[in-house]
Every structure is written in C-alpha cells, then in structure tokens.
Coordinates of C-alpha atoms in Angstrom, one line a residue:
Chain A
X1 CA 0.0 0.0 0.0
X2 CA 0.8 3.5 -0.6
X3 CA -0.2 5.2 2.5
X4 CA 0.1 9.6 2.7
X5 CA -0.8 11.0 6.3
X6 CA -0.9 14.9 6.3
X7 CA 1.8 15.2 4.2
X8 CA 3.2 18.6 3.6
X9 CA 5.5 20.4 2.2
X10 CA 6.8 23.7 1.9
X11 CA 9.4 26.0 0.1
X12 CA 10.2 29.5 1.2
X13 CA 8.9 31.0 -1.9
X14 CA 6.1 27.9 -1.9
X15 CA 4.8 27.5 1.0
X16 CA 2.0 25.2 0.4
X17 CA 4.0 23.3 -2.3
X18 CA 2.0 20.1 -1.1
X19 CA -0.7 20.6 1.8
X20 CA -2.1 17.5 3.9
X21 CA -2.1 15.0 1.4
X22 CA -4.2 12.1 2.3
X23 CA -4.6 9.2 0.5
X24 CA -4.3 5.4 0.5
X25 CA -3.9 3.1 -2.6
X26 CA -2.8 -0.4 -3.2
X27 CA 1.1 -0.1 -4.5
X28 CA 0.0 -1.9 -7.7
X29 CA -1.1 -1.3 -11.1
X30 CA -0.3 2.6 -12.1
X31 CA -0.8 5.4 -10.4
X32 CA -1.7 8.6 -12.3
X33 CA -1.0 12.1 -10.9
X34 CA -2.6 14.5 -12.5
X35 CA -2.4 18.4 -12.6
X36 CA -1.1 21.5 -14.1
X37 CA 2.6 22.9 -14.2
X38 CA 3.3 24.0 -10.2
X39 CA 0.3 21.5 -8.8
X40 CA 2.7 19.6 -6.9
X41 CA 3.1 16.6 -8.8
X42 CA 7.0 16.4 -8.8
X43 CA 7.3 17.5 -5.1
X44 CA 5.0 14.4 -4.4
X45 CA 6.5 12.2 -6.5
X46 CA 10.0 13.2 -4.9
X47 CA 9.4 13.2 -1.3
X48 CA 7.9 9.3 -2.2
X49 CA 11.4 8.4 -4.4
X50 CA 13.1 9.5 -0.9
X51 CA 14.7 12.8 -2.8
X52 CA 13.0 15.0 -0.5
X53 CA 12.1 15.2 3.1
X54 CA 8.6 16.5 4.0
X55 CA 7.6 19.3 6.1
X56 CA 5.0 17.5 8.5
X57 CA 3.0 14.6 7.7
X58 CA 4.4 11.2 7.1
X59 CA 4.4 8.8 3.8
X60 CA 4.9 4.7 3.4
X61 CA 4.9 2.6 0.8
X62 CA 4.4 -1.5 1.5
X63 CA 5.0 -0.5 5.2
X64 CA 8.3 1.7 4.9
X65 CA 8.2 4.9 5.6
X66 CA 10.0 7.3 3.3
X67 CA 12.1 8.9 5.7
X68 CA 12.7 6.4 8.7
X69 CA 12.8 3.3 6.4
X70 CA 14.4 5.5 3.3
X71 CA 17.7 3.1 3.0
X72 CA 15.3 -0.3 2.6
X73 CA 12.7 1.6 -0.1
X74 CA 15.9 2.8 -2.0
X75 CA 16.6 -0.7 -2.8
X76 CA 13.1 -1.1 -4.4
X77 CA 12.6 2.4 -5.8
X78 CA 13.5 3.4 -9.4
X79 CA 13.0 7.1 -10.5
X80 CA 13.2 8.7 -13.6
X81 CA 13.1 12.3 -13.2
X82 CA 10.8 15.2 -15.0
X83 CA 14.5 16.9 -16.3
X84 CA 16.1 14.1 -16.5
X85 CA 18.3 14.0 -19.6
X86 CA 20.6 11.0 -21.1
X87 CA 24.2 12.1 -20.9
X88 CA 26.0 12.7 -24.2
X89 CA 29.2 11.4 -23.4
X90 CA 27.9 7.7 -22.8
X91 CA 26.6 4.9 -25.4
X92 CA 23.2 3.9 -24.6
X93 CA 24.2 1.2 -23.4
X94 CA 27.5 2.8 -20.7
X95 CA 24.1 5.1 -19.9
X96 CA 22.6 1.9 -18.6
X97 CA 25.2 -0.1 -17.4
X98 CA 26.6 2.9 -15.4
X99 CA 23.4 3.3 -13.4
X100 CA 22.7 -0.5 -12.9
X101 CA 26.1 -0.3 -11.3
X102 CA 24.7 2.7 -8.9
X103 CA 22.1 0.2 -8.2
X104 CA 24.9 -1.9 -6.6
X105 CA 24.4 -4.7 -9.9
X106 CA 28.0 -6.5 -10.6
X107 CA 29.5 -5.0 -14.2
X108 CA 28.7 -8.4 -15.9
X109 CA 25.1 -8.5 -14.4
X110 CA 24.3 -4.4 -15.9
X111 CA 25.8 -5.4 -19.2
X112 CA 23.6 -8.2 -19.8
X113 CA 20.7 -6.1 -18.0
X114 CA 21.5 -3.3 -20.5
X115 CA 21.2 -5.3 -23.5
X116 CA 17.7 -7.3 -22.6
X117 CA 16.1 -3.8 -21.5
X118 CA 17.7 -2.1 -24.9
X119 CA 16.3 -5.2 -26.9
X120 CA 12.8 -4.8 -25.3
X121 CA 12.3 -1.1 -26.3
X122 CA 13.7 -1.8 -29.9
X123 CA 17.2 0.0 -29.2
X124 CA 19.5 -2.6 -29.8
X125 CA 20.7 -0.5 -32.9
X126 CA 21.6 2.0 -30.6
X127 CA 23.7 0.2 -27.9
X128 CA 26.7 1.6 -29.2
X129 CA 26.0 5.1 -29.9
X130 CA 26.8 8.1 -28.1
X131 CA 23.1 9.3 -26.9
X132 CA 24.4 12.7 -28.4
X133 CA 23.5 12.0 -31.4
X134 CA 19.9 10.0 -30.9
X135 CA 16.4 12.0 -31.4
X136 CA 14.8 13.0 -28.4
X137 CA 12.4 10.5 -28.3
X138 CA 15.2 8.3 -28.8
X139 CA 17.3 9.7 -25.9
X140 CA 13.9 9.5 -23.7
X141 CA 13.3 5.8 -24.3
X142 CA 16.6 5.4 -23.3
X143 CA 15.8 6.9 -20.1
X144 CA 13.0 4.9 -19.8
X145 CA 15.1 1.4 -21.1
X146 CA 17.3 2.6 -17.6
X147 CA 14.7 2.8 -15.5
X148 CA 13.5 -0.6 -16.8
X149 CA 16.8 -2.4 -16.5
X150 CA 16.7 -1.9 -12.7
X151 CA 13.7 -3.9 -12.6
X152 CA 12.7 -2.2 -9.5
X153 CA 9.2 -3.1 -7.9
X154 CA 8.0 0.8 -7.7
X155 CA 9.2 2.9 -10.5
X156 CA 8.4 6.7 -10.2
X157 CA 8.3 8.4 -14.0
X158 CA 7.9 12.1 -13.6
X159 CA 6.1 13.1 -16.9
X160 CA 7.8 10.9 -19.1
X161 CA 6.5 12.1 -22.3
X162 CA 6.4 15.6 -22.7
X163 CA 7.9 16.9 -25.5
X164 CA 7.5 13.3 -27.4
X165 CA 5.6 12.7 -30.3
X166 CA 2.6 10.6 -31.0
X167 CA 4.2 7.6 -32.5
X168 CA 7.3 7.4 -29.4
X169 CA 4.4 8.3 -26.9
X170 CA 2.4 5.6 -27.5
X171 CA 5.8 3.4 -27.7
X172 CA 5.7 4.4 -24.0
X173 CA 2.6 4.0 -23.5
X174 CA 2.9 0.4 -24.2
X175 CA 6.0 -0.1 -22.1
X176 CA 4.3 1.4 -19.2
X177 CA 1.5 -0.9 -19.9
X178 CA 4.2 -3.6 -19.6
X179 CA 5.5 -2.4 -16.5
X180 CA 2.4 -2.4 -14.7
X181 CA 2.1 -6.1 -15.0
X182 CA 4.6 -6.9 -11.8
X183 CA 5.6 -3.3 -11.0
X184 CA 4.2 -0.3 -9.3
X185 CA 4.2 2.7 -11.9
X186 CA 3.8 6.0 -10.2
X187 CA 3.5 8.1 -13.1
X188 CA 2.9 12.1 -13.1
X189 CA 1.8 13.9 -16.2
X190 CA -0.3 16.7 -17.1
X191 CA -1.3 14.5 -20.2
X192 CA -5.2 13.7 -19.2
X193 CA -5.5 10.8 -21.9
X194 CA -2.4 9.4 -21.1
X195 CA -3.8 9.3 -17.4
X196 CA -6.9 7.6 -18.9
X197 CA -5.5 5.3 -20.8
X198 CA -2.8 3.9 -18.7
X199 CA -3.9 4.6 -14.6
X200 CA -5.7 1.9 -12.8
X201 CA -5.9 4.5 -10.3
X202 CA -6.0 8.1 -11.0
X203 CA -5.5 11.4 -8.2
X204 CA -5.9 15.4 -9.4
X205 CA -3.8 17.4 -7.4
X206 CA -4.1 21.1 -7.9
X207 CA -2.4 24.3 -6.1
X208 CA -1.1 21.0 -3.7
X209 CA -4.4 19.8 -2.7
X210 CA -5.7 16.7 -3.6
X211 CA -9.0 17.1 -5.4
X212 CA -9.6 13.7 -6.5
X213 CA -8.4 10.1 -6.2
X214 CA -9.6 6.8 -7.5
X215 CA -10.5 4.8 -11.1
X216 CA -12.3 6.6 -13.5
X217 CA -15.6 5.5 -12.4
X218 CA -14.9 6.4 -9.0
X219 CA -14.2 9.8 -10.7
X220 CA -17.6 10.1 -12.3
X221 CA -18.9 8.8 -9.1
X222 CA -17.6 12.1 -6.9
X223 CA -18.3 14.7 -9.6
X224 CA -21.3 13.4 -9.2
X225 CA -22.1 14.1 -13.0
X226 CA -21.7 10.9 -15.6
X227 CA -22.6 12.9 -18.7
X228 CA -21.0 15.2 -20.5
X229 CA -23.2 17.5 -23.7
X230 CA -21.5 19.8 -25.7
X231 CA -23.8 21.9 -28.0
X232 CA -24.1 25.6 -29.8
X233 CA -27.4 26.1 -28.6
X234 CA -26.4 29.0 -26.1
X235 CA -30.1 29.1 -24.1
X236 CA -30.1 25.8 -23.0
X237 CA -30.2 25.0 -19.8
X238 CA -29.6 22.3 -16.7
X239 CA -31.8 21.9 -13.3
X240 CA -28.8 19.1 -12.7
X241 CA -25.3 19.9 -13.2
X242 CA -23.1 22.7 -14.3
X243 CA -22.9 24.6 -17.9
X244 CA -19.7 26.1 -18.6
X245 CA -19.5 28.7 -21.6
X246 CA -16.7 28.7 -24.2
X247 CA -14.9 31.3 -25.6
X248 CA -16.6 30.1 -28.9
X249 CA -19.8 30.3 -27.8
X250 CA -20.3 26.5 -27.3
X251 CA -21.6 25.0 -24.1
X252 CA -20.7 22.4 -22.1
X253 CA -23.0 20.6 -19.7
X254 CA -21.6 18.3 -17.2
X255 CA -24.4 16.1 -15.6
X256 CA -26.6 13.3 -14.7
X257 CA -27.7 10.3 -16.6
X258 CA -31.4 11.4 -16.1
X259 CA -31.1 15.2 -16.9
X260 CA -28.6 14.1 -19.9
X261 CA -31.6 11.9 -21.1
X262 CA -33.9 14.9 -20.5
X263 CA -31.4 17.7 -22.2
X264 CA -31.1 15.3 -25.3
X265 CA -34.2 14.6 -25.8
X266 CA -35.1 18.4 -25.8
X267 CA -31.9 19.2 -27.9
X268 CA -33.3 16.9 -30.2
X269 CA -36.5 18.3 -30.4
X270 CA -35.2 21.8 -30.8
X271 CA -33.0 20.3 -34.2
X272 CA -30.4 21.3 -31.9
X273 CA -26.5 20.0 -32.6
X274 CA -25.5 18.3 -30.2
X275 CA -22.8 15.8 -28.8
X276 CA -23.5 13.4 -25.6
X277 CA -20.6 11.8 -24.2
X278 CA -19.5 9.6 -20.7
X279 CA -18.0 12.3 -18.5
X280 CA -14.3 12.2 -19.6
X281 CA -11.3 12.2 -17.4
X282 CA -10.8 16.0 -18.9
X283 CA -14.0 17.0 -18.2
X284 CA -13.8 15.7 -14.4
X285 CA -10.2 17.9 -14.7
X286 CA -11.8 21.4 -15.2
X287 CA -14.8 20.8 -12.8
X288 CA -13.0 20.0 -9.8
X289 CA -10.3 22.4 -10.5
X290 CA -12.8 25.1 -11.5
X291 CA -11.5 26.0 -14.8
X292 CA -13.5 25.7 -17.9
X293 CA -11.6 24.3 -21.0
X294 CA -12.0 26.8 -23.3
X295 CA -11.0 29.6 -20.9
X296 CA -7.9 27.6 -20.5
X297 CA -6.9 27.2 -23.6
X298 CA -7.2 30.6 -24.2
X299 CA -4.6 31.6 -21.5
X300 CA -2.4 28.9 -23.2
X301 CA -2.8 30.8 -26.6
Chain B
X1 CA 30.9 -5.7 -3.9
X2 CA 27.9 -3.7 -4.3
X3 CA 29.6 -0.4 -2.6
X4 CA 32.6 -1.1 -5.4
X5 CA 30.0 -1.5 -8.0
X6 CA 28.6 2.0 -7.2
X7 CA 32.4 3.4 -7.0
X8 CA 33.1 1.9 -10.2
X9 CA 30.0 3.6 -11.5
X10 CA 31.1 7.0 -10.8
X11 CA 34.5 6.3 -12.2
X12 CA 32.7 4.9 -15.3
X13 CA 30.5 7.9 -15.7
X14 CA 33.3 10.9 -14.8
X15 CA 36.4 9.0 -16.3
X16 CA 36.9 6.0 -18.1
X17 CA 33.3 6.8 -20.9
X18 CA 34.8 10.2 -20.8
X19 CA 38.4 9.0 -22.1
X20 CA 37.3 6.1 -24.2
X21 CA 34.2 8.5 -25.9
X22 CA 36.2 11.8 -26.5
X23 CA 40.1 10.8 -26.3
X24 CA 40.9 14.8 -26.7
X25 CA 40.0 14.6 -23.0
X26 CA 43.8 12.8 -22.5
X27 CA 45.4 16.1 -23.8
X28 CA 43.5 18.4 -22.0
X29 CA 43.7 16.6 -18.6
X30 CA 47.4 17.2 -19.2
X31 CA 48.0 21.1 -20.3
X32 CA 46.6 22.3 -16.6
X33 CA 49.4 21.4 -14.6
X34 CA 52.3 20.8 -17.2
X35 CA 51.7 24.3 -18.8
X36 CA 52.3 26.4 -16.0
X37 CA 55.1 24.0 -15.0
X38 CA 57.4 24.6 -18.3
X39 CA 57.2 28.6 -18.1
X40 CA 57.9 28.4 -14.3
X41 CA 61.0 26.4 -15.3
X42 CA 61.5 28.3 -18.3
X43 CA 61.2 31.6 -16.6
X44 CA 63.6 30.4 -13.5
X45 CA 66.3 28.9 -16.0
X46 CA 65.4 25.4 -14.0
X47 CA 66.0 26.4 -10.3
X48 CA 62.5 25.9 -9.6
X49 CA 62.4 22.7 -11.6
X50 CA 62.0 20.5 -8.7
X51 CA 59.9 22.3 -6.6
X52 CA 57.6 23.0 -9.7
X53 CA 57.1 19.3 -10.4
X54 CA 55.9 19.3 -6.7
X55 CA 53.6 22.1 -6.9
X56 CA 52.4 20.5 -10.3
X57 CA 51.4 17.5 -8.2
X58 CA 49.6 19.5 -5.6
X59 CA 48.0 21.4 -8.3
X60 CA 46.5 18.1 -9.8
X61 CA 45.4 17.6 -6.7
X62 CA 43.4 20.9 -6.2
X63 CA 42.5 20.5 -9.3
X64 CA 40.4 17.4 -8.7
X65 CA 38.4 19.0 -6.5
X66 CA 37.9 22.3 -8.6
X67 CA 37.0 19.7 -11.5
X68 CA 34.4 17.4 -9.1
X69 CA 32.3 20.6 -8.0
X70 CA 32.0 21.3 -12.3
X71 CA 31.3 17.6 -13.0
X72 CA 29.0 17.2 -10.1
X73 CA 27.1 20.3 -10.6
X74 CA 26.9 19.4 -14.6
X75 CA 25.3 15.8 -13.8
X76 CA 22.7 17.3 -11.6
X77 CA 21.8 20.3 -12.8
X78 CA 21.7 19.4 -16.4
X79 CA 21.3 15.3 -16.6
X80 CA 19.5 15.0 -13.1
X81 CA 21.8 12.1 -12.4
X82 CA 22.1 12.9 -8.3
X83 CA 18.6 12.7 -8.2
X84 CA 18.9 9.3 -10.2
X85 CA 21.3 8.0 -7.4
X86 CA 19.9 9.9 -4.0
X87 CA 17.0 7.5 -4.8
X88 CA 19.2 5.0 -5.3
X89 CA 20.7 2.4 -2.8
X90 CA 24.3 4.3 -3.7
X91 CA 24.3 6.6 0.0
X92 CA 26.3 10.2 -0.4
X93 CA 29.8 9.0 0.6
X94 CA 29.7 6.2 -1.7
X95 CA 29.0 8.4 -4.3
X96 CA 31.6 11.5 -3.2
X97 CA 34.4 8.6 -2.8
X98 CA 33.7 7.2 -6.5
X99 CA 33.4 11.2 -8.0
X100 CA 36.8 11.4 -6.0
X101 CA 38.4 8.1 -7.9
X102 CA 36.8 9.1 -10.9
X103 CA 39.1 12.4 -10.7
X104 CA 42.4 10.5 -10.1
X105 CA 41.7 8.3 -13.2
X106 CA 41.0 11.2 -15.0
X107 CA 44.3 13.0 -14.0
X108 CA 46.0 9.7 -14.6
X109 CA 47.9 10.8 -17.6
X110 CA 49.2 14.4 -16.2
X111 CA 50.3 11.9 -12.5
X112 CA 52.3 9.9 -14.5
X113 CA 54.2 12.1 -16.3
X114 CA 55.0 14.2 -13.2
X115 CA 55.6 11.0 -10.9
X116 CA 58.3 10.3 -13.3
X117 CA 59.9 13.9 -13.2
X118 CA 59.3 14.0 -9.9
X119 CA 62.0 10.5 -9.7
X120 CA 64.3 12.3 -12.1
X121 CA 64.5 16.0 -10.6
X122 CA 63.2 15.8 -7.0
X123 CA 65.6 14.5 -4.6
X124 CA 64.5 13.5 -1.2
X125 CA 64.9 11.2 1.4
X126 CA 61.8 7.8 1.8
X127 CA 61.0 10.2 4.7
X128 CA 59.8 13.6 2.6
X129 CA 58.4 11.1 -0.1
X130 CA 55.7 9.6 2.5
X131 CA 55.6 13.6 4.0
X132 CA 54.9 14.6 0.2
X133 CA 51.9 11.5 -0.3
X134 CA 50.7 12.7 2.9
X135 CA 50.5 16.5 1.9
X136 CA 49.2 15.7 -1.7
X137 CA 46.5 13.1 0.0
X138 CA 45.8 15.5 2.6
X139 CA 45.3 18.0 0.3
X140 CA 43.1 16.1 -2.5
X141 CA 40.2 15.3 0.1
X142 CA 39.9 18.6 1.2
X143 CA 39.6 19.7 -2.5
X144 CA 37.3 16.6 -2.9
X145 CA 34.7 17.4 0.2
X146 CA 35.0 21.1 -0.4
X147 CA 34.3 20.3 -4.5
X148 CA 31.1 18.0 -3.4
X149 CA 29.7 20.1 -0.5
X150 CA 29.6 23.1 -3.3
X151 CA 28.1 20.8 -5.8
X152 CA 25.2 19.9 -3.9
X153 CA 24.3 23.6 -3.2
X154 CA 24.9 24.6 -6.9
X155 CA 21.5 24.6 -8.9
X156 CA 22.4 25.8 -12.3
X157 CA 25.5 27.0 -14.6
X158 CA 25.8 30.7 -13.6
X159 CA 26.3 29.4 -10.0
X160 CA 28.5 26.7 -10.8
X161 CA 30.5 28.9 -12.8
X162 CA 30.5 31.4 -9.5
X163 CA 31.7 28.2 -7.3
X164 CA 34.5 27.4 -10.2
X165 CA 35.9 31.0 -9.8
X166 CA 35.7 30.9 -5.8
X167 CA 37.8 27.8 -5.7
X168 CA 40.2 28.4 -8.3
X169 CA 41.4 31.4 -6.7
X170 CA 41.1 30.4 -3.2
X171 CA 43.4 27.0 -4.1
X172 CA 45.4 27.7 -7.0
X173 CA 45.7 31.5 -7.7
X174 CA 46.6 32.5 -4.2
X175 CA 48.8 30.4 -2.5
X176 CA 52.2 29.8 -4.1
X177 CA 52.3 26.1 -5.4
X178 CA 55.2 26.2 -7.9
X179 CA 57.6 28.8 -6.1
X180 CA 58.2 29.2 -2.6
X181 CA 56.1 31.6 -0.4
X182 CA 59.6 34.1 0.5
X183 CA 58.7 35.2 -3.5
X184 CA 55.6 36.7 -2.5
X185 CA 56.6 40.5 -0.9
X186 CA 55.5 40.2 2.7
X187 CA 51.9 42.3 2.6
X188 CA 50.7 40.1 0.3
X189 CA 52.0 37.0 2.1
X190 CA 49.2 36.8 4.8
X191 CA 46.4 36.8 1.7
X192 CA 48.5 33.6 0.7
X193 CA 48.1 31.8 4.2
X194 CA 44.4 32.2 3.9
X195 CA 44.3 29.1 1.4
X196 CA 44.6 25.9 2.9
X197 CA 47.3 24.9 0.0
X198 CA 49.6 27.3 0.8
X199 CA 50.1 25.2 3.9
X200 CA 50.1 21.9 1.4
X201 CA 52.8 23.9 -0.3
X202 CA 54.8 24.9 2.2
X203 CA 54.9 21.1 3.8
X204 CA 56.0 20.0 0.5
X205 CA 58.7 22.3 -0.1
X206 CA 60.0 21.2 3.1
X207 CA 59.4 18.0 2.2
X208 CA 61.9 18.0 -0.3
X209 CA 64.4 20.3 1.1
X210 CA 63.6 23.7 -0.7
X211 CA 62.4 25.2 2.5
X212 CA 63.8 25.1 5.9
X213 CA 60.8 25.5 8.5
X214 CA 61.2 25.7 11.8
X215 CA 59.3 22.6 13.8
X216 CA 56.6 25.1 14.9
X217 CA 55.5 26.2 11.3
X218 CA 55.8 23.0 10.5
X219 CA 53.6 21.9 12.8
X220 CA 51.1 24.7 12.5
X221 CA 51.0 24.1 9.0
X222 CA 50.4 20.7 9.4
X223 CA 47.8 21.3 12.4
X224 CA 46.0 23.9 10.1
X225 CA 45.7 20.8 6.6
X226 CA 44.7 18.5 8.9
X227 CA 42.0 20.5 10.4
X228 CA 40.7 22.3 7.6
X229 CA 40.2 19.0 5.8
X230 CA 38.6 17.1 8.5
X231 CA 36.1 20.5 9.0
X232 CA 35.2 20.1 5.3
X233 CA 34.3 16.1 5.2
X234 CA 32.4 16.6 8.0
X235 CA 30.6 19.2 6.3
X236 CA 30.5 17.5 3.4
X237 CA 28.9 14.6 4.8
X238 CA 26.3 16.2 7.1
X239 CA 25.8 19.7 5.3
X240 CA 26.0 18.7 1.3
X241 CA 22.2 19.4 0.2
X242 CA 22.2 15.2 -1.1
X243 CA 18.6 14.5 0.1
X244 CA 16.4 18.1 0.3

C-alpha cells in the first residue's frame, strides 16, 4: 500500500507546495497524478522516491516509511526524473550499465541487464552510440530502457513524455502498460489521456491539494455528473449539473444520466447540434479544478 | 561488492566513458598542470624545476576537487543524475568517494608524467616522499569534500561557474604552489596563508628540502591541513544538500 498522512510540504517561496495529502492506494497497477505545471506533482512524486524530506505529515509505501525506512525503499525504488536527460558522453548502453552499477548490480550482471532492456524497447541498434547523437524520443526511451533495467518493484516516471511525439508516446505508453504487469508505476503527467489510458488509479492534485483520487468510475462517481453534452445552442439550460460557456460560444454541460436523457431529448426536439458523451477524465479535470476548458486554452494561446 | 560496483559507476561515468568517448580529453587533462610548469622552469632557467614538479602535483590535486564541484554540478543540474542516485541504494559518501576516484583516473595521464619527473628532478629522502603523499592526499580530500559540499548547493550554470571561480582562486591563484612563499613580498604574504594549499605547499617544499621551516611552522602548518580537511568532510557529509 501506498499510505500519505498529512503530508506537507513547503518552500520558502512555496509555501503550500503540497498541503495535507491524504490518500491510500494499493502499491499496484499505475498510479496517475494528475495536474497542471506547479500543482505539486514532482514535489510528491519526490518526497515518495526519498529525494525530498517532508515538512509534516508522514508517507509509506508497503510498510516503509520514506524517511525512517528511506535506505530499505531505495533498494526497491526506481525514479526517472521530470529533467532528467541522457548524458552525451555515454553509449546507450554505458548510460545503462553505469546506473545498474549505482544500483549496486555487478558489471557483468548491468551489461547483460542493459542489453535485454535495450532489446525490449527496440534499441538494440543504438547500444553503441553516443546518446548525443539519438532524437529526443530516442534519448527519452533510453531513459526509460534505464529505468526498466533496474527492474525495481516501484518505479516513479515524472512526466515521461512531454515533448515526445505521438508515435514514441504511445511506444511508451505500451512499455508502461508492460511495466504495470509486476511493477508499481507512479506516473505524473499533465497528459489527461495518457492518465486515462494507462492509470488503474487516478489522483488530481491542484495548487497541492488533492481534489480527486480513484479509477475513472470512482471519478464520475464524486463529480457526481456521468454525462457530458457539448452543443451551440447558447439558451439551454440544466436543473442538474453545471454549464460552462466557451470562448466560442459553445456550451458544455456536465451532468446526470437522467437530466442528460432529459437535455437530449429536448436538444433533439429543438434540431439542436449536439454531442453526448460519458464524463471524460478532462471533463472531471476542469470541474473539480474550476477552470472551464475553453478559458484555459485561451490563456495557453 | 555492491559499494565497489557504485564506486566503479562514478569512475565509469566521470572517467573512463569520458576518455574512451572523446580521447581529446587525454590532452586536456594534461595542459593544466604541465603548462604552468614549463614557463615556471623556463622563466627560473630550471632552479625551480624540482619544486615545480611538486607544486604541479599538488595542483593536480586541487585540481580534482575544482573539476568534481563542475562535473557534479553538470550531472545534476543538467542530466538530473544525483537525483537518479539519492534514490538509489548508492548513499552520499559512496557516491563522493567514486566522483573522488573518478578524478584521479582522469588526472591519470598528467600523474604519471610528473611522478616520473618527480623520480628524475626531485631529490628526497623515503621520509619527505611519505611527508609529500601525505600532503598531496591531505590535500586532494579537502579539494574533494569542499568540490562535493559546493556541488550539492549549486542549482544551475551561472552558479556553478561562481563556485568554479571561488575555488580556483582560493586553491590555486593565491597560494604559491610552484615557487616558494619568500617570493611573495611580505603584505601580500598573509592573503596567501588564507588558502589551505599554501600550507600543502609549504609542507612539500620542506618536504623535499627547498624550505627550511622551523618545527613550529611545521607543525602549524600541518595542524592547520589537517584541520581544515577534516572541518570540510564533515561538512560535506552532514551539510551537502544530497537529500532536500
């Protein structure tokens, strides 16, 4: 089990970087974090890997605590930072082998770890180049190919593919998926479908609360609303549920299965366009964090 | 086994890739110390030949330590590497001991060269050959924990490039490594006794005959390396900002 009691943490210039954090989860399976840029993810993530100490509160996974216990979890921990960046002076392969040997593996044990991890993510034609000269996605899967070598039973990956592109993420996406089978994946990413597609359980941290935690369906099941109706009609509106407004004039109506039934059918009658949808893991996102979409997208612009 | 394993990491990472990936690194490791070594002899028409090739050791020395605090502030700042290992089972001593071999095995070509001049030119007794191991080791593992306990606290280039200039003039630029200290005119001679080397230095000259200190700045000298270095491990260990 992953087990979070009050945790806290603070910077001087952050103060609440992480405030309370309670949660409890089974250390199986992958864990999404979920959240924007400064929610807190990485400062979680990090005080779990051992990296950093908490202010107050306390943190265990299987039964060690991350600070007290923090020698015994290192031997099962993996991490794979946010910033993390393969070092151009090293082959793929030194890259691996190097940090296998950090790991306290014996130099013929890394190499032939190296190679089998290399060989899973498709790299072997890389072993013996200098990661300078590999694509980013390359040099990220190498990363990732380190991190897998290890074979450590928790693995932290701290937004492992930002800046990839569609074809590498969903490379990763199916390594992960791999991963999960006898490992505990604590993955962070401000990807939402990547959250969806991979976590078996999901949490939404925001400003360094947690907002949210659970599967999908346990998701929809604390928003309350399972229905999600995106139209241009700009009059309708909900007895159930909440409306948000776009900057384009759409509107987007997150609510129940009955009222859904009821707007629909009324849509419909109106010759109204329309789209009706299972609440999505994005739409759950900007309710509980009280930011419409469209109003986000526009700062991002 | 496992604690050699993560020393032989570091050396791997700092080192031996290095050498093997970008051989121009052999050259380079070797102009630091030997360069200012031929114009001292040149300029001193060889009288300071032997005590040169002793200061050249001592600046190798210093030299590791000036080199660990860049190639420990690189690795995490811009690869995230300490992070990689803080969560690993490799503890912070482990890890400042193999960035500390690493640097020995990178100097390895510029040692050689000057342990042989050093059997040709310097002239000494077995007695000021341990007194000069003891200096130089004394000396390397204050540069080490005084490189590391600055790297930890570095967060990105600017800074790094900040500690870089703080050290190099603190151990290299003040104190007088490859000419005795009765060069420098005597205002200026205190500023040298604020760097720990100058101590080094002075020890070594001794050492091997080019000085001749009385027992009590011998012994204050000594008193001085010894304490200095064991005030910076200590630091190192319990101060360096290894797990935030």
């Amino acid at each position: 089990m992953l087990v979070c009691k009050g945790l806290t943490k603070r910077y001087g210039k952050n103060p609440n970087a992480l405030e309370s954090i309670d949660f409890s989860i089974p250390s199986k399976g992958i864990f999404a974090l979920i959240g924007r840029n400064g929610a807190g993810k990485t400062t979680l993530a990090r005080i779990l890997a051992t990296e950093l100490i908490p202010s107050s509160g306390s943190a265990s996974i299987d039964g060690m605590d991350v600070v007290a216990d923090a020698t015994r979890l290192r031997e099962q921990i993996a991490i794979l930072p946010q910033e993390a960046r393969a070092i151009p002076w090293l082959t793929s392969k030194q890259s691996i082998v190097s940090y296998l040997l950090y790991r306290g593996f014996s130099l013929g044990e890394s190499e032939e770890r190296a190679q089998s991890a290399l060989a899973r993510l498709d790299l072997q034609d890389y072993e013996n180049k200098l990661t300078r000269i590999l694509s980013g996605g390359l040099k990220r899967k190498v990363l990732v190919a380190t991190i897998l070598a290890a074979d450590s039973r928790i693995v932290f990956v701290d937004e492992p593919t930002t800046g990839l592109d569609p074809i590498s993420r969903a490379d990763l996406w199916k390594v992960l998926e791999e991963l999960k089978k006898e490992h505990f994946v604590f993955l962070t990413t401000h990807y939402l479908e990547e959250a969806e597609k991979l976590a078996d359980v999901i949490g939404i941290l925001d400003s360094g609360k947690l907002l949210g935690l659970g599967s999908l369906a346990e998701l929809r099941k604390q928003a309350g609303y399972q229905y999600s109706i995106r139209t241009q009609q700009e009059d309708v509106k909900t007895k159930e549920g909440i409306a948000i407004r776009g900057l384009d004039g759409s509107v987007q109506i997150l609510t129940t299965e009955e009222e859904a039934g009821r707007l629909a059918e009324k849509l419909v009658k109106d010759k109204a366009r329309f789209s009706i949808n299972p609440t999505s893991l994005e739409d759950i996102f900007y309710y509980l964090v009280k930011k419409p979409i469209e109003e986000e997208n526009y700062e991002e612009e | 086994m496992k604690k050699s394993s993560q020393v032989y990491a570091s050396v791997l990472v700092n080192a031996l890739y290095v050498m093997k990936n970008y051989p121009v690194t052999l050259v380079n490791t070797l102009l630091a110390p030997l360069s200012i070594l031929v114009v001292i002899v040149l300029v001193s028409k060889g009288s300071l030949l032997a005590v040169s090739v002793e200061g050249a050791l001592i600046m190798t020395m210093v030299s590791a330590g000036i080199g660990l605090q860049g190639d420990l502030s690189h690795l995490k700042n811009d690869f995230r590497l300490q992070d990689m290992v803080v969560s690993s089972p490799t503890s912070a001593f482990v890890y400042m001991i193999g960035m500390a071999f690493s640097e020995i095995v990178y100097s390895a070509p510029a040692l050689m060269i000057l342990i042989v001049l050093a059997m040709l030119y310097v002239h000494t007794s077995i007695v000021g050959v341990a007194v000069t191991l003891a200096v130089l080791a004394m000396i390397f593992t204050f540069s080490i924990a005084l490189g590391f306990l600055l790297s930890t606290f570095s967060s990105d280039i600017v800074q790094n490039w900040a500690f870089f200039g703080l050290l190099s003039t603190i151990l290299t630029t003040i104190p007088p490594i490859y000419y005795p200290i009765t060069y420098i005119p005597l205002p200026f001679r205190y500023i040298a006794y604020l760097s720990p080397t100058t101590y080094a230095a002075e020890i070594a000259q001794n050492a091997i005959g080019y000085l001749q200190l009385p027992a009590s700045s011998l012994a204050i000298d000594w008193i001085v390396i010894i304490a200095v270095t064991m005030a910076l491990f200590v630091m190192a260990m319990r101060k360096s900002k290894w797990r935030e």
